[in-house]
Amino acid sequence: MRKISKRGVALFLALTMTISALQTCVFATESKSTEVEATQVKDSEIVETEENERENEDAGERHSTGTFSIVRIEETFTEMIQQASPASNENGTENTADEETEGSITYTLENGVLTIRGTGAITDGAFQNNTDITEVIIEDGVTEISSNAFRGCTNLVKIMVPDSIISIDNYAFEGCKALTGVVLPKNLENLGVLAFGGCTALTEIQIPASLTTVDSSKSYSSEVGAFKGSGLQKATIEDGMQTIPSYLFFGSEKLTTVTIPDSVTVIDNYAFDRCTALTGVVLPKNLEKFGILAFGECTALTEIQIPASLTTVDSSKSYSSEAGAFKGSGLQKATIEDGMQTIPSYLFFGSEKLTTVTIPDSVTVIGNYVFNGCIGLRNLQIPSSVTTVEKDTFTNCDNLTIYCDNPSEILIYAIENNISVQIANMFTDDDSYVLNRDGTNIYANMDSMSVNGTVPITVQYSIKDAWIQKISDMSIKLFLPNGVEFDESTLMVDGELCTDYQYDDERTVTIPVSKAEGIIKYSVKTSGSEKFNGYTALQLKKNGVSAYELIGILNEIVEPLTIEVPDITGTETINVSGAAPASTAVSVAVDGDQQITVMSNKNGRWSTEVTLIQPQDYTSHEIDVSCFYNEKEISKVADITYCSDQATMTDFTMTYNEHNVIKTCDLMNRDYVRPKVYYLPG
C-alpha cells in the first residue's frame, strides 16, 4: 500500500484545520425535527450549510446535523491529497525522494539513486526499462533480486548488493549496458539465465565460493549462461568453491582470463563453453572431474596441463556426440601431469586441432574414446607402462602413428586396431626372455606384391637352451595384416605342408609347435590396403604360467595405387600394369587423353595396353592412372620415353624340371602366383 508523502501530510493538516473552523461556523436548528439542507461539494469547493430559522443550542445536536457535510468534505480532501502526490514515471517509480512500498520492500529514488530496504524479494520486473536509475543501493535484509527486476535499465552504472542476497534471478540485470561496478554478495547461491547478459560495460567479476547453481532451464534455446553477451574479460573464482556450476560463463565470448583456486574439484557441464577468447587457463591441482564441454569451443585455448588428480569426464550425453571436455576448442598441445594412472574416458574427444600430447610413465590405462576424433593428432609416443587401452580410444584418428617400445602391449594394440606404429626404443634382451633373438625374426617379401599381389612371409623362432625344459604348450600365433586373404595351401612348417592349425577366418592363425626351433612359411594376397601391419608371437607356459613373447611385427606402408611402365620403349603399343584396391575401376590416360578403363582383380592387380599417339624419337610421354579409394580419387603418373631403335622384350619363358616333369613359366605374365623353383647345382 502506498504511503502518504510529506507534502501530502502537510496538506492534510491544513485541511483538517479548515474543517475545524467550518464546524464552529455551522448554525444549529432550534428543533430536532427541522431538517438540515446541505449542498453537495463540487470541484473541491467548500460547501456551507444553510441556516435554520431556529438555532439549536445543543452542541451534540449541532455535531449531528453537520456530519454529512464534514464526511463529504473529508472525501474531497482525500482526493485532493491523492492529486497532490508526487508524479510517477511509467514504471510506477517516483522521481523524487518520496518512499514507495512493494510488499515488505520499500524504496526511494532521488537524483537517479535508487535505495531499496526491507526483507524478502524485489518483485519481478519491479524497475524494468527504467532509464532514470543510475545507481542502485540495496540494504541488508533483501534476499532475492527477482527476474527482470532491473532488465533494460540502460543508464544503470553501479549496484551495491548486500550479503543477504542469495539469488539473482533470470534476466535480473540483462541489457544494463552501462553497468560496470558489480560486487556479488558472499552468500550468493544462484544466478539466473542471463542474469548479467548483455552487460557490455561489465569487464571483471569475482564469483563467490557460495555459488552453487546457474539456471539452465532454457538451455534448449541457447539462452544460458549468467554473463552471455556481456563485456566480461576477467573472472576470479573465490577460494573455497568446490564446483564451478554448469553454464556459469557459457557464451562469454570476451572472457580471456580466469583464475581458478585449488579448492575446485569439479568444472561442471558447459561452464566455459563458447568462451572463444579464453586463452590463459591453469587448472586446479585438485581437479577431479570435467563436465561435458567444460571448455567446448574455446577456440583461442591452445595449450593445457591436465592435473594428475583428474579421474572423470562426464559422458552422460555421449549418445548425442556432446562429449569431451575440449571438443571444438583450439587445443593443440596437452600435457598429462606425472602421477596420473588412468587417462579418463572422453578427455580429448573431438579435439580436432590437438597435435601434441605428453603422457608420463605413471599412466597404465588409457580410457575409452580419449582421443576419438582427434584428426590432427599425427604422432603420439606411449610409454611401455601402458598395459590397457580401450578398443575405441583412437577411433577416427586417421592420421595417427603411435611410437612405442618393442615389445609392449601398446605395440600389439596398435597392430590389432590398424593404427600405424613405429618402434621408439629397440628391444633389450635379458635372461627373463625365452626366445633367442639371434634365431628369431619375421620377413615379408613385399617386392612380390608389386608383381602379382601375393606376399610370401617367413617366420623363424628359436628357444634359449636355458628355457627348453621350463616351458610347455607352445604355439605360434600369426596375426595377419588387415584386409589380406590367407592362402592356406601355402602354410608350411619346417618344409612340410601344415594341416594342424586353427584359423578364425579373420586375422588369427594358431599353429601348435613342439621343437625348440623352427621355420614357418605362408602367403597372403593383398587387396590394396595402405597398411600392411601384423605380428607373430610365441604362446607358451613358463614355469606353468601362461605367457607370450613377440617374435616380430610386419609394419609396411603399401601404396593403394601403383603404375609400372618401362622407362624406354621402341613400340607405340605398350603394356602398363600395377596394384589397385581389389575389384576397382582404374582409368588410364596417355598425355592427358583417357584411353581405357579396366578393373583390378580380387588380388588387387590390373594391367592393360595403351598406345602412344604419333610418338617421336626421344620424346617423353605421360601415363596417368586414377581410381577411387575410400571415397576419394587418387592418381599416379609415370613417364616413358619413345626410341624407335630400342629393343623390346616380348617373350620371357623359364623351363624347369619338377619331379621329372618338364614345366614352363611365362615370366612376362604377372597375373598369377609364380612357382617356387629351387636350383640345385651339380
XYZ file of C-alpha atoms in Angstrom:
682
model
C 0.000 0.000 0.000
C 1.335 3.469 -0.928
C 2.411 5.726 1.930
C 1.418 9.442 2.063
C 4.288 11.737 1.097
C 5.463 14.643 3.275
C 3.710 17.165 1.019
C 0.519 15.190 1.361
C 0.824 15.126 5.146
C 1.247 18.931 5.273
C -1.772 19.475 3.050
C -3.825 17.074 5.175
C -3.051 19.062 8.370
C -4.013 22.365 6.721
C -7.314 20.970 5.527
C -8.071 19.496 8.955
C -7.733 22.938 10.492
C -10.127 24.315 7.871
C -12.689 21.633 8.762
C -12.477 22.618 12.426
C -13.084 26.269 11.598
C -16.085 25.393 9.490
C -17.583 23.375 12.329
C -17.664 26.425 14.600
C -19.496 28.428 11.932
C -22.357 25.996 11.441
C -25.755 27.261 12.685
C -27.801 24.707 14.661
C -31.574 24.353 14.316
C -33.929 25.199 17.163
C -35.865 21.945 16.822
C -34.668 18.313 16.326
C -37.434 17.832 13.711
C -36.065 20.591 11.457
C -34.148 19.053 8.547
C -30.738 20.419 7.635
C -30.165 21.016 3.993
C -26.674 20.632 2.681
C -25.410 21.335 -0.747
C -23.056 18.890 -2.488
C -19.377 19.502 -2.687
C -18.395 20.367 -6.249
C -14.897 20.708 -7.783
C -13.253 20.739 -4.345
C -15.176 23.931 -3.230
C -16.165 24.083 0.422
C -19.963 23.936 0.750
C -21.653 25.732 3.627
C -24.871 24.524 5.236
C -27.937 26.774 5.082
C -29.087 28.416 8.336
C -32.270 27.229 10.051
C -34.798 29.739 11.376
C -34.410 28.399 14.870
C -30.995 27.835 16.436
C -30.410 24.709 18.468
C -28.108 25.372 21.419
C -27.289 21.698 21.975
C -23.699 21.012 20.822
C -24.373 17.293 20.323
C -27.284 18.103 18.022
C -25.138 20.644 16.213
C -22.463 17.961 15.501
C -25.131 15.514 14.408
C -26.620 17.849 11.850
C -23.200 18.682 10.383
C -21.974 15.075 9.902
C -22.965 14.646 6.250
C -21.135 17.762 5.096
C -17.989 17.025 7.061
C -17.740 13.473 5.649
C -18.097 14.741 2.085
C -15.525 17.406 2.776
C -13.079 14.758 4.064
C -13.640 12.641 0.942
C -12.945 15.661 -1.219
C -9.780 16.419 0.738
C -8.622 12.801 0.308
C -8.947 13.171 -3.466
C -7.028 16.443 -3.251
C -4.271 14.715 -1.274
C -4.010 11.956 -3.877
C -3.867 14.547 -6.631
C -1.167 16.358 -4.705
C 1.051 13.202 -4.547
C 4.339 13.376 -6.487
C 4.294 12.399 -10.183
C 5.404 8.845 -11.050
C 7.212 7.636 -14.164
C 5.870 4.956 -16.487
C 7.204 2.202 -14.231
C 5.436 3.491 -11.144
C 8.713 4.668 -9.644
C 8.798 8.209 -8.242
C 11.402 10.641 -9.459
C 11.725 12.262 -6.028
C 12.939 11.125 -2.650
C 9.429 10.033 -1.665
C 9.272 6.492 -0.267
C 7.325 3.727 -2.003
C 6.299 0.291 -0.758
C 6.048 -3.059 -2.561
C 5.096 -5.777 -0.079
C 7.765 -5.754 2.577
C 10.207 -3.834 0.358
C 10.365 -0.026 0.370
C 12.378 2.147 -1.948
C 13.210 5.734 -2.788
C 14.574 7.241 -5.986
C 16.382 10.552 -5.725
C 18.663 12.064 -8.352
C 18.985 8.691 -10.122
C 19.962 6.809 -6.934
C 17.538 4.021 -6.065
C 17.688 2.867 -2.437
C 15.943 -0.388 -1.544
C 15.348 -1.627 2.002
C 13.249 -4.242 3.729
C 13.107 -8.051 3.702
C 12.350 -10.741 1.115
C 12.423 -10.423 -2.661
C 12.392 -7.482 -5.028
C 9.391 -8.293 -7.206
C 9.552 -9.450 -10.832
C 10.122 -6.601 -13.261
C 9.943 -4.005 -10.475
C 12.159 -1.483 -12.273
C 12.325 -2.959 -15.765
C 13.278 -0.468 -18.504
C 13.593 2.423 -16.009
C 16.080 4.780 -17.600
C 16.098 7.236 -14.662
C 18.100 4.865 -12.434
C 21.885 5.301 -12.498
C 22.794 3.670 -9.178
C 21.161 1.014 -7.003
C 21.797 0.610 -3.280
C 20.207 -2.486 -1.770
C 20.309 -2.570 2.020
C 20.840 -5.654 4.141
C 17.746 -7.801 4.624
C 16.699 -8.178 0.987
C 17.244 -11.814 -0.024
C 16.377 -12.068 -3.711
C 16.506 -9.976 -6.874
C 13.698 -11.485 -8.911
C 13.501 -11.993 -12.665
C 13.637 -8.899 -14.884
C 13.950 -6.646 -11.824
C 16.370 -4.216 -13.493
C 16.236 -5.550 -17.026
C 16.803 -2.862 -19.624
C 17.901 -0.164 -17.153
C 20.325 1.133 -19.723
C 21.644 4.032 -17.629
C 22.380 1.940 -14.552
C 26.111 2.188 -13.816
C 26.649 0.867 -10.309
C 24.952 -1.520 -7.884
C 25.615 -2.264 -4.225
C 24.312 -5.695 -3.281
C 24.240 -6.823 0.384
C 25.414 -10.234 1.569
C 21.824 -11.089 2.482
C 21.090 -11.673 -1.242
C 21.171 -15.400 -2.064
C 19.652 -15.332 -5.565
C 19.889 -13.062 -8.588
C 17.233 -14.445 -10.903
C 16.737 -14.724 -14.664
C 17.453 -11.562 -16.674
C 17.724 -9.531 -13.436
C 20.237 -7.088 -14.972
C 20.058 -8.228 -18.583
C 20.724 -5.412 -21.044
C 22.136 -2.974 -18.450
C 24.710 -1.787 -20.960
C 26.280 0.895 -18.725
C 26.736 -1.330 -15.674
C 30.378 -1.502 -14.613
C 30.684 -1.879 -10.850
C 29.358 -5.206 -9.538
C 30.395 -6.874 -6.299
C 28.484 -10.112 -5.868
C 27.320 -10.974 -2.324
C 29.380 -13.510 -0.411
C 26.297 -15.658 0.315
C 25.048 -15.793 -3.284
C 23.818 -19.283 -4.189
C 22.029 -18.875 -7.527
C 22.472 -16.897 -10.741
C 19.632 -16.941 -13.241
C 19.656 -17.216 -17.009
C 21.390 -14.127 -18.454
C 21.388 -12.517 -15.018
C 24.065 -10.157 -16.368
C 23.587 -10.986 -20.038
C 24.358 -8.173 -22.442
C 26.055 -6.032 -19.766
C 28.650 -4.897 -22.284
C 30.455 -2.471 -19.935
C 30.983 -5.177 -17.291
C 34.577 -6.375 -17.747
C 35.549 -8.019 -14.455
C 33.828 -10.131 -11.806
C 34.636 -12.189 -8.718
C 32.482 -15.259 -8.193
C 31.815 -16.027 -4.509
C 32.568 -19.518 -3.191
C 28.940 -19.870 -2.089
C 27.585 -20.041 -5.665
C 26.166 -23.484 -6.467
C 23.700 -23.055 -9.324
C 23.292 -21.271 -12.637
C 19.798 -21.671 -14.072
C 19.796 -23.838 -17.216
C 16.064 -24.268 -17.687
C 16.247 -22.602 -21.106
C 19.321 -24.435 -22.398
C 17.206 -25.860 -25.228
C 17.009 -22.346 -26.680
C 20.682 -21.480 -26.045
C 19.551 -18.810 -23.568
C 22.017 -19.952 -20.950
C 24.929 -18.559 -19.045
C 24.879 -15.809 -16.455
C 27.154 -13.497 -18.480
C 26.453 -14.419 -22.108
C 26.875 -11.427 -24.390
C 28.479 -9.320 -21.663
C 31.827 -7.500 -21.891
C 33.368 -9.775 -19.235
C 37.122 -10.194 -19.796
C 38.463 -11.338 -16.444
C 36.923 -13.618 -13.826
C 38.202 -14.794 -10.459
C 36.730 -17.757 -8.591
C 36.865 -17.234 -4.825
C 38.932 -19.752 -2.879
C 36.712 -22.305 -1.181
C 34.469 -23.071 -4.142
C 34.444 -26.799 -4.922
C 32.248 -26.986 -8.039
C 32.148 -24.388 -10.792
C 28.459 -24.599 -11.737
C 27.232 -25.671 -15.166
C 26.791 -22.856 -17.707
C 28.419 -20.224 -15.448
C 30.409 -18.488 -18.209
C 28.659 -20.075 -21.208
C 28.908 -17.769 -24.223
C 31.137 -15.176 -22.524
C 32.910 -14.515 -25.795
C 35.183 -11.722 -24.486
C 36.452 -13.623 -21.436
C 40.227 -14.005 -21.770
C 41.442 -14.867 -18.274
C 40.032 -16.895 -15.414
C 41.626 -17.660 -12.055
C 40.565 -20.968 -10.542
C 41.617 -21.847 -6.962
C 42.905 -25.274 -5.947
C 39.767 -25.794 -3.850
C 37.840 -26.537 -7.078
C 37.394 -30.261 -7.721
C 34.701 -30.114 -10.426
C 34.326 -27.905 -13.503
C 30.786 -28.771 -14.499
C 28.977 -29.076 -17.832
C 29.411 -26.197 -20.290
C 30.994 -23.999 -17.579
C 33.245 -22.246 -20.126
C 31.624 -23.478 -23.328
C 31.955 -20.998 -26.222
C 34.316 -18.668 -24.377
C 36.022 -18.039 -27.689
C 38.630 -15.547 -26.400
C 39.755 -17.601 -23.381
C 43.497 -18.234 -23.523
C 45.072 -18.498 -20.094
C 43.773 -21.413 -18.035
C 45.653 -23.024 -15.164
C 43.637 -25.968 -13.884
C 43.481 -26.540 -10.109
C 45.789 -29.215 -8.763
C 42.912 -30.984 -7.001
C 40.601 -31.167 -10.014
C 38.753 -34.489 -10.158
C 36.048 -34.069 -12.791
C 35.312 -32.289 -16.062
C 31.729 -31.790 -17.183
C 30.530 -32.161 -20.766
C 32.148 -29.494 -22.973
C 33.566 -27.763 -19.911
C 35.855 -25.895 -22.337
C 33.994 -26.727 -25.549
C 34.544 -24.375 -28.493
C 37.126 -22.319 -26.605
C 38.825 -21.641 -29.920
C 41.618 -19.437 -28.512
C 42.642 -22.057 -25.942
C 45.683 -23.794 -27.457
C 47.502 -25.405 -24.530
C 46.553 -27.096 -21.266
C 48.131 -29.143 -18.459
C 45.919 -31.870 -17.033
C 46.444 -32.423 -13.281
C 47.181 -35.941 -12.036
C 44.114 -35.760 -9.770
C 41.631 -35.878 -12.695
C 39.597 -39.110 -12.710
C 36.350 -38.425 -14.609
C 34.956 -36.713 -17.697
C 31.165 -36.629 -17.863
C 29.856 -38.723 -20.770
C 26.131 -38.716 -19.986
C 25.320 -37.138 -23.378
C 27.786 -39.128 -25.482
C 24.819 -40.586 -27.379
C 24.329 -37.146 -28.931
C 28.058 -36.638 -29.625
C 28.134 -33.974 -26.902
C 31.148 -35.357 -25.142
C 34.695 -34.437 -24.251
C 35.934 -31.553 -22.162
C 37.576 -29.710 -25.085
C 35.540 -30.668 -28.161
C 35.618 -27.942 -30.786
C 38.297 -25.978 -28.934
C 41.572 -24.696 -30.376
C 43.586 -27.058 -28.156
C 46.856 -28.046 -29.846
C 49.090 -29.172 -27.010
C 48.252 -31.106 -23.840
C 50.477 -32.366 -21.055
C 49.381 -35.052 -18.600
C 50.881 -34.414 -15.165
C 53.152 -37.141 -13.832
C 51.334 -39.266 -11.280
C 48.158 -39.869 -13.255
C 47.482 -43.585 -13.668
C 44.322 -43.639 -15.794
C 43.570 -41.091 -18.509
C 39.773 -40.684 -18.165
C 37.474 -41.711 -21.000
C 36.383 -38.915 -23.386
C 39.031 -36.478 -22.115
C 40.116 -35.168 -25.542
C 37.098 -36.428 -27.508
C 36.577 -34.281 -30.611
C 39.692 -32.131 -30.101
C 40.343 -31.918 -33.828
C 43.268 -29.468 -33.588
C 45.211 -31.433 -30.986
C 48.658 -32.301 -32.350
C 50.860 -32.955 -29.333
C 50.184 -34.936 -26.135
C 52.727 -35.822 -23.465
C 51.928 -38.983 -21.492
C 54.053 -39.751 -18.403
C 55.380 -43.171 -17.368
C 52.905 -43.257 -14.465
C 49.990 -43.937 -16.853
C 48.906 -47.583 -17.081
C 45.405 -47.223 -18.594
C 44.049 -45.054 -21.408
C 40.259 -44.923 -21.225
C 37.682 -45.265 -23.984
C 37.263 -42.514 -26.600
C 40.054 -40.434 -25.019
C 41.382 -39.412 -28.445
C 38.287 -40.161 -30.521
C 38.069 -37.762 -33.470
C 41.478 -36.143 -32.874
C 42.126 -35.929 -36.604
C 45.067 -33.551 -36.177
C 46.969 -35.983 -33.943
C 49.696 -37.481 -36.105
C 52.409 -38.656 -33.719
C 51.896 -39.975 -30.202
C 54.509 -41.613 -28.022
C 53.037 -44.012 -25.486
C 55.235 -45.353 -22.687
C 55.618 -49.083 -22.074
C 53.960 -48.582 -18.671
C 50.615 -48.536 -20.507
C 49.150 -52.034 -20.336
C 45.479 -51.328 -21.102
C 43.995 -49.306 -23.940
C 40.259 -49.447 -24.620
C 39.011 -50.514 -28.047
C 37.681 -47.137 -29.221
C 40.366 -44.950 -27.682
C 41.720 -43.861 -31.071
C 38.610 -44.160 -33.252
C 38.641 -41.674 -36.164
C 42.312 -40.798 -35.640
C 43.019 -41.485 -39.304
C 46.414 -39.784 -39.449
C 47.877 -41.213 -36.243
C 51.183 -43.034 -35.870
C 51.931 -44.480 -32.426
C 55.530 -44.591 -31.209
C 56.168 -47.307 -28.629
C 58.641 -49.827 -27.311
C 59.230 -53.286 -28.732
C 57.905 -55.421 -27.199
C 54.971 -53.696 -25.488
C 51.236 -54.069 -25.047
C 50.607 -50.860 -26.951
C 52.517 -52.247 -29.942
C 50.146 -55.226 -30.116
C 47.160 -52.910 -29.607
C 48.189 -50.645 -32.475
C 48.576 -53.519 -34.922
C 45.306 -55.182 -33.916
C 43.459 -51.892 -34.388
C 45.049 -50.974 -37.735
C 46.981 -47.999 -36.362
C 50.309 -47.111 -37.909
C 53.126 -47.843 -35.492
C 56.829 -47.067 -35.178
C 59.330 -48.598 -32.782
C 60.651 -45.890 -30.469
C 63.122 -47.989 -28.463
C 64.845 -51.136 -29.664
C 64.431 -54.387 -27.791
C 66.850 -55.093 -24.955
C 67.266 -58.788 -24.217
C 67.796 -60.364 -20.785
C 67.564 -63.798 -19.163
C 63.826 -63.453 -18.480
C 63.037 -63.830 -22.190
C 62.547 -67.291 -23.683
C 63.319 -66.532 -27.321
C 66.838 -66.384 -28.674
C 66.824 -63.202 -30.733
C 69.663 -64.317 -32.992
C 67.400 -67.006 -34.457
C 64.035 -65.245 -34.194
C 62.512 -62.945 -36.838
C 59.746 -62.354 -39.385
C 60.160 -61.302 -43.013
C 57.688 -60.344 -45.746
C 58.752 -60.205 -49.395
C 56.967 -57.004 -50.395
C 58.570 -56.995 -53.850
C 56.447 -59.985 -54.777
C 53.294 -57.997 -54.087
C 54.061 -55.491 -56.824
C 54.186 -58.360 -59.295
C 51.105 -60.407 -58.506
C 49.559 -59.115 -55.258
C 50.821 -62.081 -53.226
C 53.227 -61.597 -50.334
C 55.270 -64.573 -49.079
C 56.053 -64.358 -45.334
C 58.695 -66.284 -43.396
C 58.749 -66.713 -39.594
C 61.705 -68.140 -37.706
C 61.869 -68.864 -33.967
C 64.469 -70.289 -31.568
C 64.239 -71.110 -27.846
C 67.127 -70.396 -25.464
C 68.736 -73.541 -24.117
C 68.145 -72.424 -20.520
C 64.383 -72.411 -21.069
C 63.829 -75.588 -23.087
C 62.990 -77.720 -20.040
C 60.925 -74.994 -18.333
C 58.314 -74.330 -20.997
C 55.366 -76.224 -22.440
C 52.210 -75.906 -24.552
C 53.902 -73.873 -27.263
C 52.069 -72.441 -30.267
C 52.768 -69.787 -32.879
C 50.158 -67.056 -33.285
C 50.029 -65.367 -36.682
C 48.082 -62.099 -36.598
C 47.571 -61.271 -40.273
C 47.565 -57.789 -41.820
C 44.124 -56.278 -42.164
C 42.287 -56.966 -45.401
C 44.551 -59.736 -46.731
C 43.449 -63.182 -47.889
C 45.257 -66.039 -46.157
C 46.334 -68.723 -48.645
C 46.042 -71.853 -46.509
C 47.593 -74.007 -49.222
C 50.918 -72.254 -48.703
C 51.251 -72.842 -44.936
C 54.453 -74.819 -44.320
C 56.158 -75.782 -41.045
C 59.787 -76.847 -41.332
C 59.345 -77.529 -45.055
C 56.190 -79.618 -44.754
C 52.589 -78.695 -45.531
C 50.853 -77.868 -42.263
C 47.380 -79.245 -41.577
C 47.334 -78.946 -37.779
C 46.303 -75.319 -37.238
C 43.322 -73.144 -36.334
C 42.148 -70.219 -38.482
C 39.362 -67.913 -37.272
C 38.627 -66.777 -40.867
C 39.576 -63.244 -39.933
C 43.110 -62.406 -38.857
C 44.373 -65.055 -36.450
C 46.103 -68.353 -37.266
C 47.323 -70.566 -34.392
C 49.878 -73.320 -35.063
C 50.955 -75.793 -32.333
C 54.741 -76.408 -32.240
C 56.956 -78.669 -30.151
C 60.503 -78.140 -31.403
C 62.962 -75.721 -29.832
C 63.372 -74.010 -33.193
C 61.529 -73.901 -36.471
C 60.585 -72.085 -39.682
C 57.040 -71.268 -40.775
C 56.170 -70.005 -44.258
C 52.887 -68.822 -45.722
C 51.486 -66.359 -48.260
C 48.750 -63.745 -48.200
C 47.033 -61.906 -51.041
C 46.675 -58.179 -50.615
C 43.664 -56.075 -51.536
C 45.287 -52.686 -51.975
C 45.080 -51.629 -48.321
C 47.571 -48.889 -47.397
C 48.689 -50.538 -44.159
C 50.335 -53.937 -44.061
C 50.548 -54.420 -40.281
C 50.670 -57.758 -38.489
C 52.641 -59.636 -35.875
C 53.725 -63.101 -34.817
C 54.032 -64.280 -31.205
C 55.089 -67.388 -29.340
C 52.392 -68.510 -26.882
C 53.520 -70.837 -24.110
C 53.571 -71.689 -20.438
C 56.616 -70.520 -18.495
C 57.036 -72.499 -15.294
C 53.369 -73.443 -15.604
C 52.135 -69.858 -16.126
C 50.592 -68.742 -19.441
C 52.685 -66.154 -21.262
C 53.657 -64.957 -24.704
C 56.633 -63.320 -26.376
C 56.626 -61.277 -29.533
C 58.580 -62.810 -32.407
C 58.260 -59.830 -34.689
C 55.958 -57.412 -36.488
C 55.001 -56.564 -40.058
C 54.823 -52.814 -40.434
C 54.711 -51.701 -44.043
C 53.009 -48.881 -45.892
C 51.502 -50.025 -49.180
C 50.587 -47.625 -51.939
C 46.928 -48.306 -52.785
C 47.572 -47.417 -56.434
C 50.748 -48.062 -58.418
C 51.778 -47.935 -62.068
C 54.545 -49.932 -63.745
C 55.846 -48.979 -67.184
C 59.262 -49.360 -68.853
C 61.488 -46.317 -68.920
C 62.074 -46.620 -72.678
C 60.049 -48.250 -75.420
C 60.577 -48.834 -79.124
C 56.927 -49.635 -79.894
C 53.851 -47.483 -79.998
C 51.808 -50.021 -78.042
C 52.996 -50.674 -74.527
C 51.853 -52.742 -71.580
C 51.116 -50.928 -68.301
C 50.150 -52.557 -65.019
C 50.150 -52.040 -61.281
C 48.331 -52.503 -57.992
C 44.969 -51.058 -57.011
C 42.250 -51.761 -54.476
C 40.615 -55.090 -55.282
C 37.799 -55.040 -57.860
C 38.177 -51.339 -58.586
C 37.832 -49.437 -61.865
C 41.170 -47.964 -62.998
C 41.219 -45.215 -65.647
C 44.310 -44.913 -67.868
C 45.189 -41.790 -69.854
C 48.074 -41.010 -72.228
C 49.266 -37.424 -72.480
C 46.026 -36.238 -70.869
C 43.647 -38.211 -73.114
C 41.839 -41.108 -71.470
C 42.212 -44.309 -73.454
C 40.749 -47.130 -71.374
C 39.206 -48.178 -68.041
C 39.986 -51.610 -66.594
C 39.000 -53.469 -63.426
C 41.567 -54.667 -60.900
C 41.262 -58.318 -59.918
C 40.473 -59.689 -56.465
C 44.187 -59.734 -55.680
C 44.420 -56.006 -56.344
C 46.219 -56.234 -59.725
C 45.420 -54.520 -63.011
C 47.037 -54.438 -66.478
C 46.243 -53.171 -69.958
C 47.750 -51.922 -73.217
C 47.843 -48.287 -74.306
C 49.021 -46.588 -77.474
C 51.363 -43.647 -77.859
C 49.879 -41.250 -80.425
C 52.349 -40.325 -83.181
C 55.423 -40.700 -80.996
C 58.668 -39.004 -81.956
C 62.138 -40.286 -81.140
C 63.455 -39.255 -77.751
C 60.214 -37.613 -76.681
C 58.650 -38.278 -73.286
C 55.029 -39.307 -72.814
C 52.958 -39.223 -69.638
C 50.890 -42.192 -68.470
C 48.259 -41.211 -65.860
C 46.142 -43.721 -63.913
C 43.412 -42.967 -61.361
C 40.769 -44.711 -59.252
C 38.609 -44.138 -56.197
C 39.831 -45.263 -52.781
C 37.945 -44.632 -49.525
C 35.547 -42.404 -51.482
C 38.414 -40.201 -52.710
C 40.004 -40.097 -56.127
C 43.714 -40.977 -56.163
C 46.127 -40.974 -59.087
C 49.650 -41.910 -60.143
C 51.785 -40.689 -63.047
C 54.713 -42.308 -64.865
C 56.835 -41.114 -67.801
C 58.028 -43.236 -70.723
C 60.463 -42.221 -73.482
C 59.987 -43.380 -77.062
C 63.016 -44.517 -79.059
C 62.327 -46.353 -82.330
C 65.542 -48.387 -82.265
C 65.067 -49.569 -78.682
C 64.931 -53.378 -78.335
C 61.774 -54.613 -76.651
C 61.332 -57.907 -74.836
C 58.212 -59.661 -75.988
C 58.708 -63.144 -74.541
C 60.419 -64.463 -71.419
C 59.821 -68.125 -70.556
C 61.508 -70.316 -67.973
C 61.620 -74.113 -68.344
C 62.286 -76.271 -65.303
C 62.148 -79.876 -64.083
C 59.836 -80.615 -61.193
C 59.949 -84.231 -60.006
C 60.933 -85.380 -63.502
C 58.143 -83.359 -65.078
C 59.169 -80.587 -67.506
C 57.240 -77.377 -66.852
C 57.344 -73.842 -68.178
C 56.620 -70.465 -66.591
C 55.824 -67.288 -68.518
C 57.775 -64.668 -66.637
C 56.051 -61.894 -68.582
C 52.681 -62.878 -67.153
C 52.076 -61.003 -63.914
C 48.554 -62.195 -63.227
C 49.286 -65.385 -61.314
C 51.433 -66.657 -58.451
C 54.809 -67.770 -59.705
C 56.007 -71.209 -58.640
C 58.893 -71.613 -56.228
C 61.789 -73.088 -58.160
C 64.888 -74.359 -56.331
C 68.211 -74.535 -58.130
C 70.385 -77.480 -57.101
C 73.835 -77.192 -58.732
C 75.833 -80.280 -59.736
